[in-house]
């Protein structure tokens, strides 16, 4: 029975969501809360919350974009490979470009980049449907090129806030760089499962909104006082 298969699939997805949430809280945030009372320096938790926002924001936007390009590229495999390849390629280019940024401007630059990321995601709502509608008649190679060109600027900007944050931690000598990597990875895993659940119930546009909110959260965390 098809409905039974769907219900079973949703059950396992929800179970994965709950398990990932428990594991993240138990092995990432609980040790941090306990350590913050004894070992972590002032301002450390604020810095780690910044990486939480980046982890959720990146993965949710990535998943939403892959879904949006499925119909345009004609097959889920094309959408997965092209969008994933483009985001990883151009985010790595963005990470490399952060080597050129003055270390004293890390937080200020991150603030600007997060705003630009949110604006580019907003452009997805306004511009992407028109671009896809006008170019959907092109051959598959041309459509792949259009997809890559659309993803490129967003990928470059999305690849920059994380290394800038790591450079800031290195300058501040807070001793939490391993925690930053862990928090970012854990929230990425949690965010990927949450994205699917949200998409099933509310659609992938809502997932994009979640991504924007996550980046705005990181932006606001930067501005908070220690």
mmCIF file of C-alpha atoms in Angstrom:
data_model
loop_
_atom_site.group_PDB
_atom_site.id
_atom_site.type_symbol
_atom_site.label_atom_id
_atom_site.label_comp_id
_atom_site.label_asym_id
_atom_site.label_seq_id
_atom_site.Cartn_x
_atom_site.Cartn_y
_atom_site.Cartn_z
ATOM 1 C CA UNK A 1 0.000 0.000 0.000
ATOM 2 C CA UNK A 2 1.472 3.340 -1.104
ATOM 3 C CA UNK A 3 0.130 5.369 1.819
ATOM 4 C CA UNK A 4 1.640 2.878 4.261
ATOM 5 C CA UNK A 5 5.058 3.262 2.618
ATOM 6 C CA UNK A 6 4.777 7.050 2.877
ATOM 7 C CA UNK A 7 3.774 6.883 6.538
ATOM 8 C CA UNK A 8 6.647 4.519 7.316
ATOM 9 C CA UNK A 9 9.053 6.829 5.486
ATOM 10 C CA UNK A 10 7.831 9.818 7.481
ATOM 11 C CA UNK A 11 8.147 7.842 10.708
ATOM 12 C CA UNK A 12 11.795 6.990 10.021
ATOM 13 C CA UNK A 13 12.506 10.574 8.959
ATOM 14 C CA UNK A 14 10.976 11.893 12.169
ATOM 15 C CA UNK A 15 12.907 9.279 14.165
ATOM 16 C CA UNK A 16 16.143 10.402 12.490
ATOM 17 C CA UNK A 17 15.283 14.014 13.346
ATOM 18 C CA UNK A 18 14.685 13.210 17.020
ATOM 19 C CA UNK A 19 17.809 11.039 17.271
ATOM 20 C CA UNK A 20 20.000 13.701 15.630
ATOM 21 C CA UNK A 21 18.552 16.376 17.924
ATOM 22 C CA UNK A 22 19.260 14.275 21.023
ATOM 23 C CA UNK A 23 22.798 13.466 19.887
ATOM 24 C CA UNK A 24 23.588 17.105 19.084
ATOM 25 C CA UNK A 25 22.268 18.255 22.450
ATOM 26 C CA UNK A 26 23.943 15.426 24.347
ATOM 27 C CA UNK A 27 27.390 15.391 22.761
ATOM 28 C CA UNK A 28 27.814 18.979 21.567
ATOM 29 C CA UNK A 29 25.769 21.476 23.553
ATOM 30 C CA UNK A 30 25.636 19.754 26.949
ATOM 31 C CA UNK A 31 29.465 19.560 27.189
ATOM 32 C CA UNK A 32 29.642 23.190 26.086
ATOM 33 C CA UNK A 33 27.180 24.289 28.755
ATOM 34 C CA UNK A 34 29.128 22.383 31.398
ATOM 35 C CA UNK A 35 32.461 23.683 30.146
ATOM 36 C CA UNK A 36 31.238 27.274 29.962
ATOM 37 C CA UNK A 37 30.987 27.356 33.750
ATOM 38 C CA UNK A 38 34.626 26.394 34.215
ATOM 39 C CA UNK A 39 36.887 26.574 31.174
ATOM 40 C CA UNK A 40 35.461 28.579 28.269
ATOM 41 C CA UNK A 41 36.463 32.214 28.140
ATOM 42 C CA UNK A 42 34.020 35.062 27.942
ATOM 43 C CA UNK A 43 32.530 35.419 24.472
ATOM 44 C CA UNK A 44 33.126 31.791 23.474
ATOM 45 C CA UNK A 45 29.466 30.780 23.414
ATOM 46 C CA UNK A 46 28.592 33.744 21.223
ATOM 47 C CA UNK A 47 31.248 32.726 18.733
ATOM 48 C CA UNK A 48 29.980 29.127 18.664
ATOM 49 C CA UNK A 49 26.392 30.248 18.076
ATOM 50 C CA UNK A 50 27.718 32.052 14.995
ATOM 51 C CA UNK A 51 28.929 28.707 13.621
ATOM 52 C CA UNK A 52 25.587 27.085 14.467
ATOM 53 C CA UNK A 53 23.823 29.569 12.217
ATOM 54 C CA UNK A 54 26.302 28.964 9.408
ATOM 55 C CA UNK A 55 25.836 25.182 9.624
ATOM 56 C CA UNK A 56 22.045 25.334 9.437
ATOM 57 C CA UNK A 57 22.014 28.112 6.837
ATOM 58 C CA UNK A 58 24.386 26.466 4.371
ATOM 59 C CA UNK A 59 22.766 23.033 4.344
ATOM 60 C CA UNK A 60 19.166 24.287 4.173
ATOM 61 C CA UNK A 61 19.880 26.597 1.229
ATOM 62 C CA UNK A 62 21.819 23.824 -0.506
ATOM 63 C CA UNK A 63 18.945 21.344 -0.177
ATOM 64 C CA UNK A 64 16.308 23.871 -1.286
ATOM 65 C CA UNK A 65 18.297 24.854 -4.376
ATOM 66 C CA UNK A 66 18.811 21.222 -5.401
ATOM 67 C CA UNK A 67 15.050 20.701 -5.325
ATOM 68 C CA UNK A 68 14.335 23.865 -7.298
ATOM 69 C CA UNK A 69 16.619 22.796 -10.142
ATOM 70 C CA UNK A 70 15.241 19.232 -10.483
ATOM 71 C CA UNK A 71 12.514 20.149 -13.000
ATOM 72 C CA UNK A 72 14.800 22.587 -14.833
ATOM 73 C CA UNK A 73 17.621 20.066 -15.312
ATOM 74 C CA UNK A 74 15.239 17.198 -15.961
ATOM 75 C CA UNK A 75 16.427 14.655 -13.406
ATOM 76 C CA UNK A 76 17.216 14.589 -9.668
ATOM 77 C CA UNK A 77 20.680 13.171 -10.404
ATOM 78 C CA UNK A 78 21.526 16.200 -12.565
ATOM 79 C CA UNK A 79 20.221 18.623 -9.950
ATOM 80 C CA UNK A 80 22.127 16.896 -7.148
ATOM 81 C CA UNK A 81 25.417 16.700 -9.035
ATOM 82 C CA UNK A 82 25.316 20.170 -10.640
ATOM 83 C CA UNK A 83 24.117 22.149 -7.605
ATOM 84 C CA UNK A 84 26.251 20.240 -5.104
ATOM 85 C CA UNK A 85 29.321 20.514 -7.346
ATOM 86 C CA UNK A 86 28.732 24.232 -7.974
ATOM 87 C CA UNK A 87 28.158 25.135 -4.338
ATOM 88 C CA UNK A 88 31.181 23.187 -3.124
ATOM 89 C CA UNK A 89 33.414 24.503 -5.904
ATOM 90 C CA UNK A 90 32.503 28.153 -5.539
ATOM 91 C CA UNK A 91 32.315 28.066 -1.739
ATOM 92 C CA UNK A 92 35.868 26.700 -1.759
ATOM 93 C CA UNK A 93 36.855 29.597 -4.024
ATOM 94 C CA UNK A 94 35.202 31.976 -1.560
ATOM 95 C CA UNK A 95 37.090 30.362 1.310
ATOM 96 C CA UNK A 96 40.356 30.803 -0.592
ATOM 97 C CA UNK A 97 39.592 34.478 -1.219
ATOM 98 C CA UNK A 98 39.367 35.124 2.527
ATOM 99 C CA UNK A 99 43.161 34.842 2.608
ATOM 100 C CA UNK A 100 43.209 38.311 1.049
ATOM 101 C CA UNK A 101 41.083 39.879 3.796
ATOM 102 C CA UNK A 102 42.795 41.830 6.548
ATOM 103 C CA UNK A 103 42.548 39.912 9.804
ATOM 104 C CA UNK A 104 41.309 42.995 11.655
ATOM 105 C CA UNK A 105 38.254 43.145 9.387
ATOM 106 C CA UNK A 106 37.056 39.564 9.889
ATOM 107 C CA UNK A 107 33.908 40.259 11.921
ATOM 108 C CA UNK A 108 32.960 43.374 9.975
ATOM 109 C CA UNK A 109 33.449 41.532 6.678
ATOM 110 C CA UNK A 110 31.413 38.562 7.945
ATOM 111 C CA UNK A 111 28.569 40.912 8.834
ATOM 112 C CA UNK A 112 28.514 42.331 5.294
ATOM 113 C CA UNK A 113 28.788 38.883 3.705
ATOM 114 C CA UNK A 114 25.865 37.512 5.696
ATOM 115 C CA UNK A 115 23.695 40.399 4.496
ATOM 116 C CA UNK A 116 24.748 39.731 0.898
ATOM 117 C CA UNK A 117 23.904 36.030 1.262
ATOM 118 C CA UNK A 118 20.415 36.858 2.511
ATOM 119 C CA UNK A 119 19.895 39.310 -0.366
ATOM 120 C CA UNK A 120 21.018 36.713 -2.914
ATOM 121 C CA UNK A 121 18.625 34.144 -1.473
ATOM 122 C CA UNK A 122 15.840 36.722 -1.677
ATOM 123 C CA UNK A 123 16.735 37.182 -5.335
ATOM 124 C CA UNK A 124 16.026 33.482 -5.701
ATOM 125 C CA UNK A 125 12.367 34.172 -4.954
ATOM 126 C CA UNK A 126 12.155 37.046 -7.415
ATOM 127 C CA UNK A 127 14.514 36.259 -10.295
ATOM 128 C CA UNK A 128 15.127 32.518 -10.440
ATOM 129 C CA UNK A 129 11.613 31.471 -11.610
ATOM 130 C CA UNK A 130 11.763 33.923 -14.526
ATOM 131 C CA UNK A 131 15.264 32.812 -15.536
ATOM 132 C CA UNK A 132 14.339 29.145 -15.437
ATOM 133 C CA UNK A 133 11.104 29.702 -17.370
ATOM 134 C CA UNK A 134 12.862 31.604 -20.169
ATOM 135 C CA UNK A 135 15.751 29.147 -20.540
ATOM 136 C CA UNK A 136 14.058 25.792 -19.929
ATOM 137 C CA UNK A 137 13.872 25.198 -23.684
ATOM 138 C CA UNK A 138 17.658 25.173 -24.011
ATOM 139 C CA UNK A 139 19.710 21.998 -24.312
ATOM 140 C CA UNK A 140 20.898 20.226 -21.181
ATOM 141 C CA UNK A 141 24.452 21.579 -21.503
ATOM 142 C CA UNK A 142 23.201 25.171 -21.742
ATOM 143 C CA UNK A 143 20.871 24.644 -18.776
ATOM 144 C CA UNK A 144 23.747 23.281 -16.699
ATOM 145 C CA UNK A 145 25.800 26.371 -17.558
ATOM 146 C CA UNK A 146 22.892 28.656 -16.589
ATOM 147 C CA UNK A 147 22.546 26.781 -13.288
ATOM 148 C CA UNK A 148 26.250 27.093 -12.508
ATOM 149 C CA UNK A 149 26.262 30.811 -13.342
ATOM 150 C CA UNK A 150 23.310 31.382 -11.028
ATOM 151 C CA UNK A 151 24.859 29.394 -8.176
ATOM 152 C CA UNK A 152 28.383 30.855 -8.523
ATOM 153 C CA UNK A 153 27.988 34.218 -6.696
ATOM 154 C CA UNK A 154 25.927 32.696 -3.908
ATOM 155 C CA UNK A 155 28.431 29.868 -3.476
ATOM 156 C CA UNK A 156 31.384 32.266 -3.296
ATOM 157 C CA UNK A 157 29.755 34.371 -0.578
ATOM 158 C CA UNK A 158 28.516 31.317 1.355
ATOM 159 C CA UNK A 159 32.056 29.962 1.483
ATOM 160 C CA UNK A 160 33.527 33.013 3.188
ATOM 161 C CA UNK A 161 31.898 33.468 6.640
ATOM 162 C CA UNK A 162 33.184 30.167 8.059
ATOM 163 C CA UNK A 163 36.929 30.653 7.412
ATOM 164 C CA UNK A 164 36.629 34.275 8.536
ATOM 165 C CA UNK A 165 35.110 33.045 11.779
ATOM 166 C CA UNK A 166 37.927 30.531 12.240
ATOM 167 C CA UNK A 167 40.508 33.267 11.644
ATOM 168 C CA UNK A 168 38.781 35.408 14.263
ATOM 169 C CA UNK A 169 38.914 32.568 16.803
ATOM 170 C CA UNK A 170 42.590 32.083 16.033
ATOM 171 C CA UNK A 171 43.283 35.775 16.659
ATOM 172 C CA UNK A 172 41.266 35.846 19.861
ATOM 173 C CA UNK A 173 43.006 32.675 21.084
ATOM 174 C CA UNK A 174 39.851 31.359 22.736
ATOM 175 C CA UNK A 175 40.856 27.728 22.248
ATOM 176 C CA UNK A 176 37.522 26.679 20.770
ATOM 177 C CA UNK A 177 38.376 26.122 17.097
ATOM 178 C CA UNK A 178 37.751 22.331 17.383
ATOM 179 C CA UNK A 179 34.407 23.112 19.008
ATOM 180 C CA UNK A 180 33.564 25.475 16.136
ATOM 181 C CA UNK A 181 34.146 22.714 13.594
ATOM 182 C CA UNK A 182 32.104 20.276 15.662
ATOM 183 C CA UNK A 183 29.195 22.641 16.203
ATOM 184 C CA UNK A 184 29.095 23.561 12.521
ATOM 185 C CA UNK A 185 29.140 19.930 11.412
ATOM 186 C CA UNK A 186 26.544 18.816 13.945
ATOM 187 C CA UNK A 187 24.089 21.580 13.067
ATOM 188 C CA UNK A 188 24.583 20.823 9.364
ATOM 189 C CA UNK A 189 23.486 17.222 9.918
ATOM 190 C CA UNK A 190 20.565 18.310 12.063
ATOM 191 C CA UNK A 191 19.619 21.036 9.560
ATOM 192 C CA UNK A 192 19.548 18.599 6.638
ATOM 193 C CA UNK A 193 16.968 16.381 8.346
ATOM 194 C CA UNK A 194 14.975 19.363 9.546
ATOM 195 C CA UNK A 195 14.941 20.748 5.992
ATOM 196 C CA UNK A 196 13.251 17.627 4.613
ATOM 197 C CA UNK A 197 10.626 17.625 7.368
ATOM 198 C CA UNK A 198 9.879 21.309 6.817
ATOM 199 C CA UNK A 199 9.753 20.858 3.038
ATOM 200 C CA UNK A 200 7.246 18.013 3.315
ATOM 201 C CA UNK A 201 4.915 20.081 5.466
ATOM 202 C CA UNK A 202 5.472 23.639 4.239
ATOM 203 C CA UNK A 203 7.426 23.521 0.965
ATOM 204 C CA UNK A 204 10.989 24.284 -0.098
ATOM 205 C CA UNK A 205 10.450 28.053 -0.123
ATOM 206 C CA UNK A 206 10.017 27.782 3.635
ATOM 207 C CA UNK A 207 13.323 25.895 3.766
ATOM 208 C CA UNK A 208 14.978 28.821 1.975
ATOM 209 C CA UNK A 209 13.440 31.180 4.516
ATOM 210 C CA UNK A 210 14.906 29.006 7.279
ATOM 211 C CA UNK A 211 18.308 29.348 5.617
ATOM 212 C CA UNK A 212 17.994 33.126 5.532
ATOM 213 C CA UNK A 213 16.894 33.213 9.171
ATOM 214 C CA UNK A 214 19.912 31.092 10.130
ATOM 215 C CA UNK A 215 22.318 33.502 8.414
ATOM 216 C CA UNK A 216 20.539 36.481 9.973
ATOM 217 C CA UNK A 217 20.930 34.765 13.336
ATOM 218 C CA UNK A 218 24.691 34.518 12.786
ATOM 219 C CA UNK A 219 24.746 38.177 11.786
ATOM 220 C CA UNK A 220 22.909 39.220 14.951
ATOM 221 C CA UNK A 221 25.183 37.067 17.117
ATOM 222 C CA UNK A 222 28.200 39.002 15.807
ATOM 223 C CA UNK A 223 26.675 42.240 17.049
ATOM 224 C CA UNK A 224 25.872 40.962 20.525
ATOM 225 C CA UNK A 225 28.026 42.029 23.403
ATOM 226 C CA UNK A 226 30.077 39.353 25.160
#
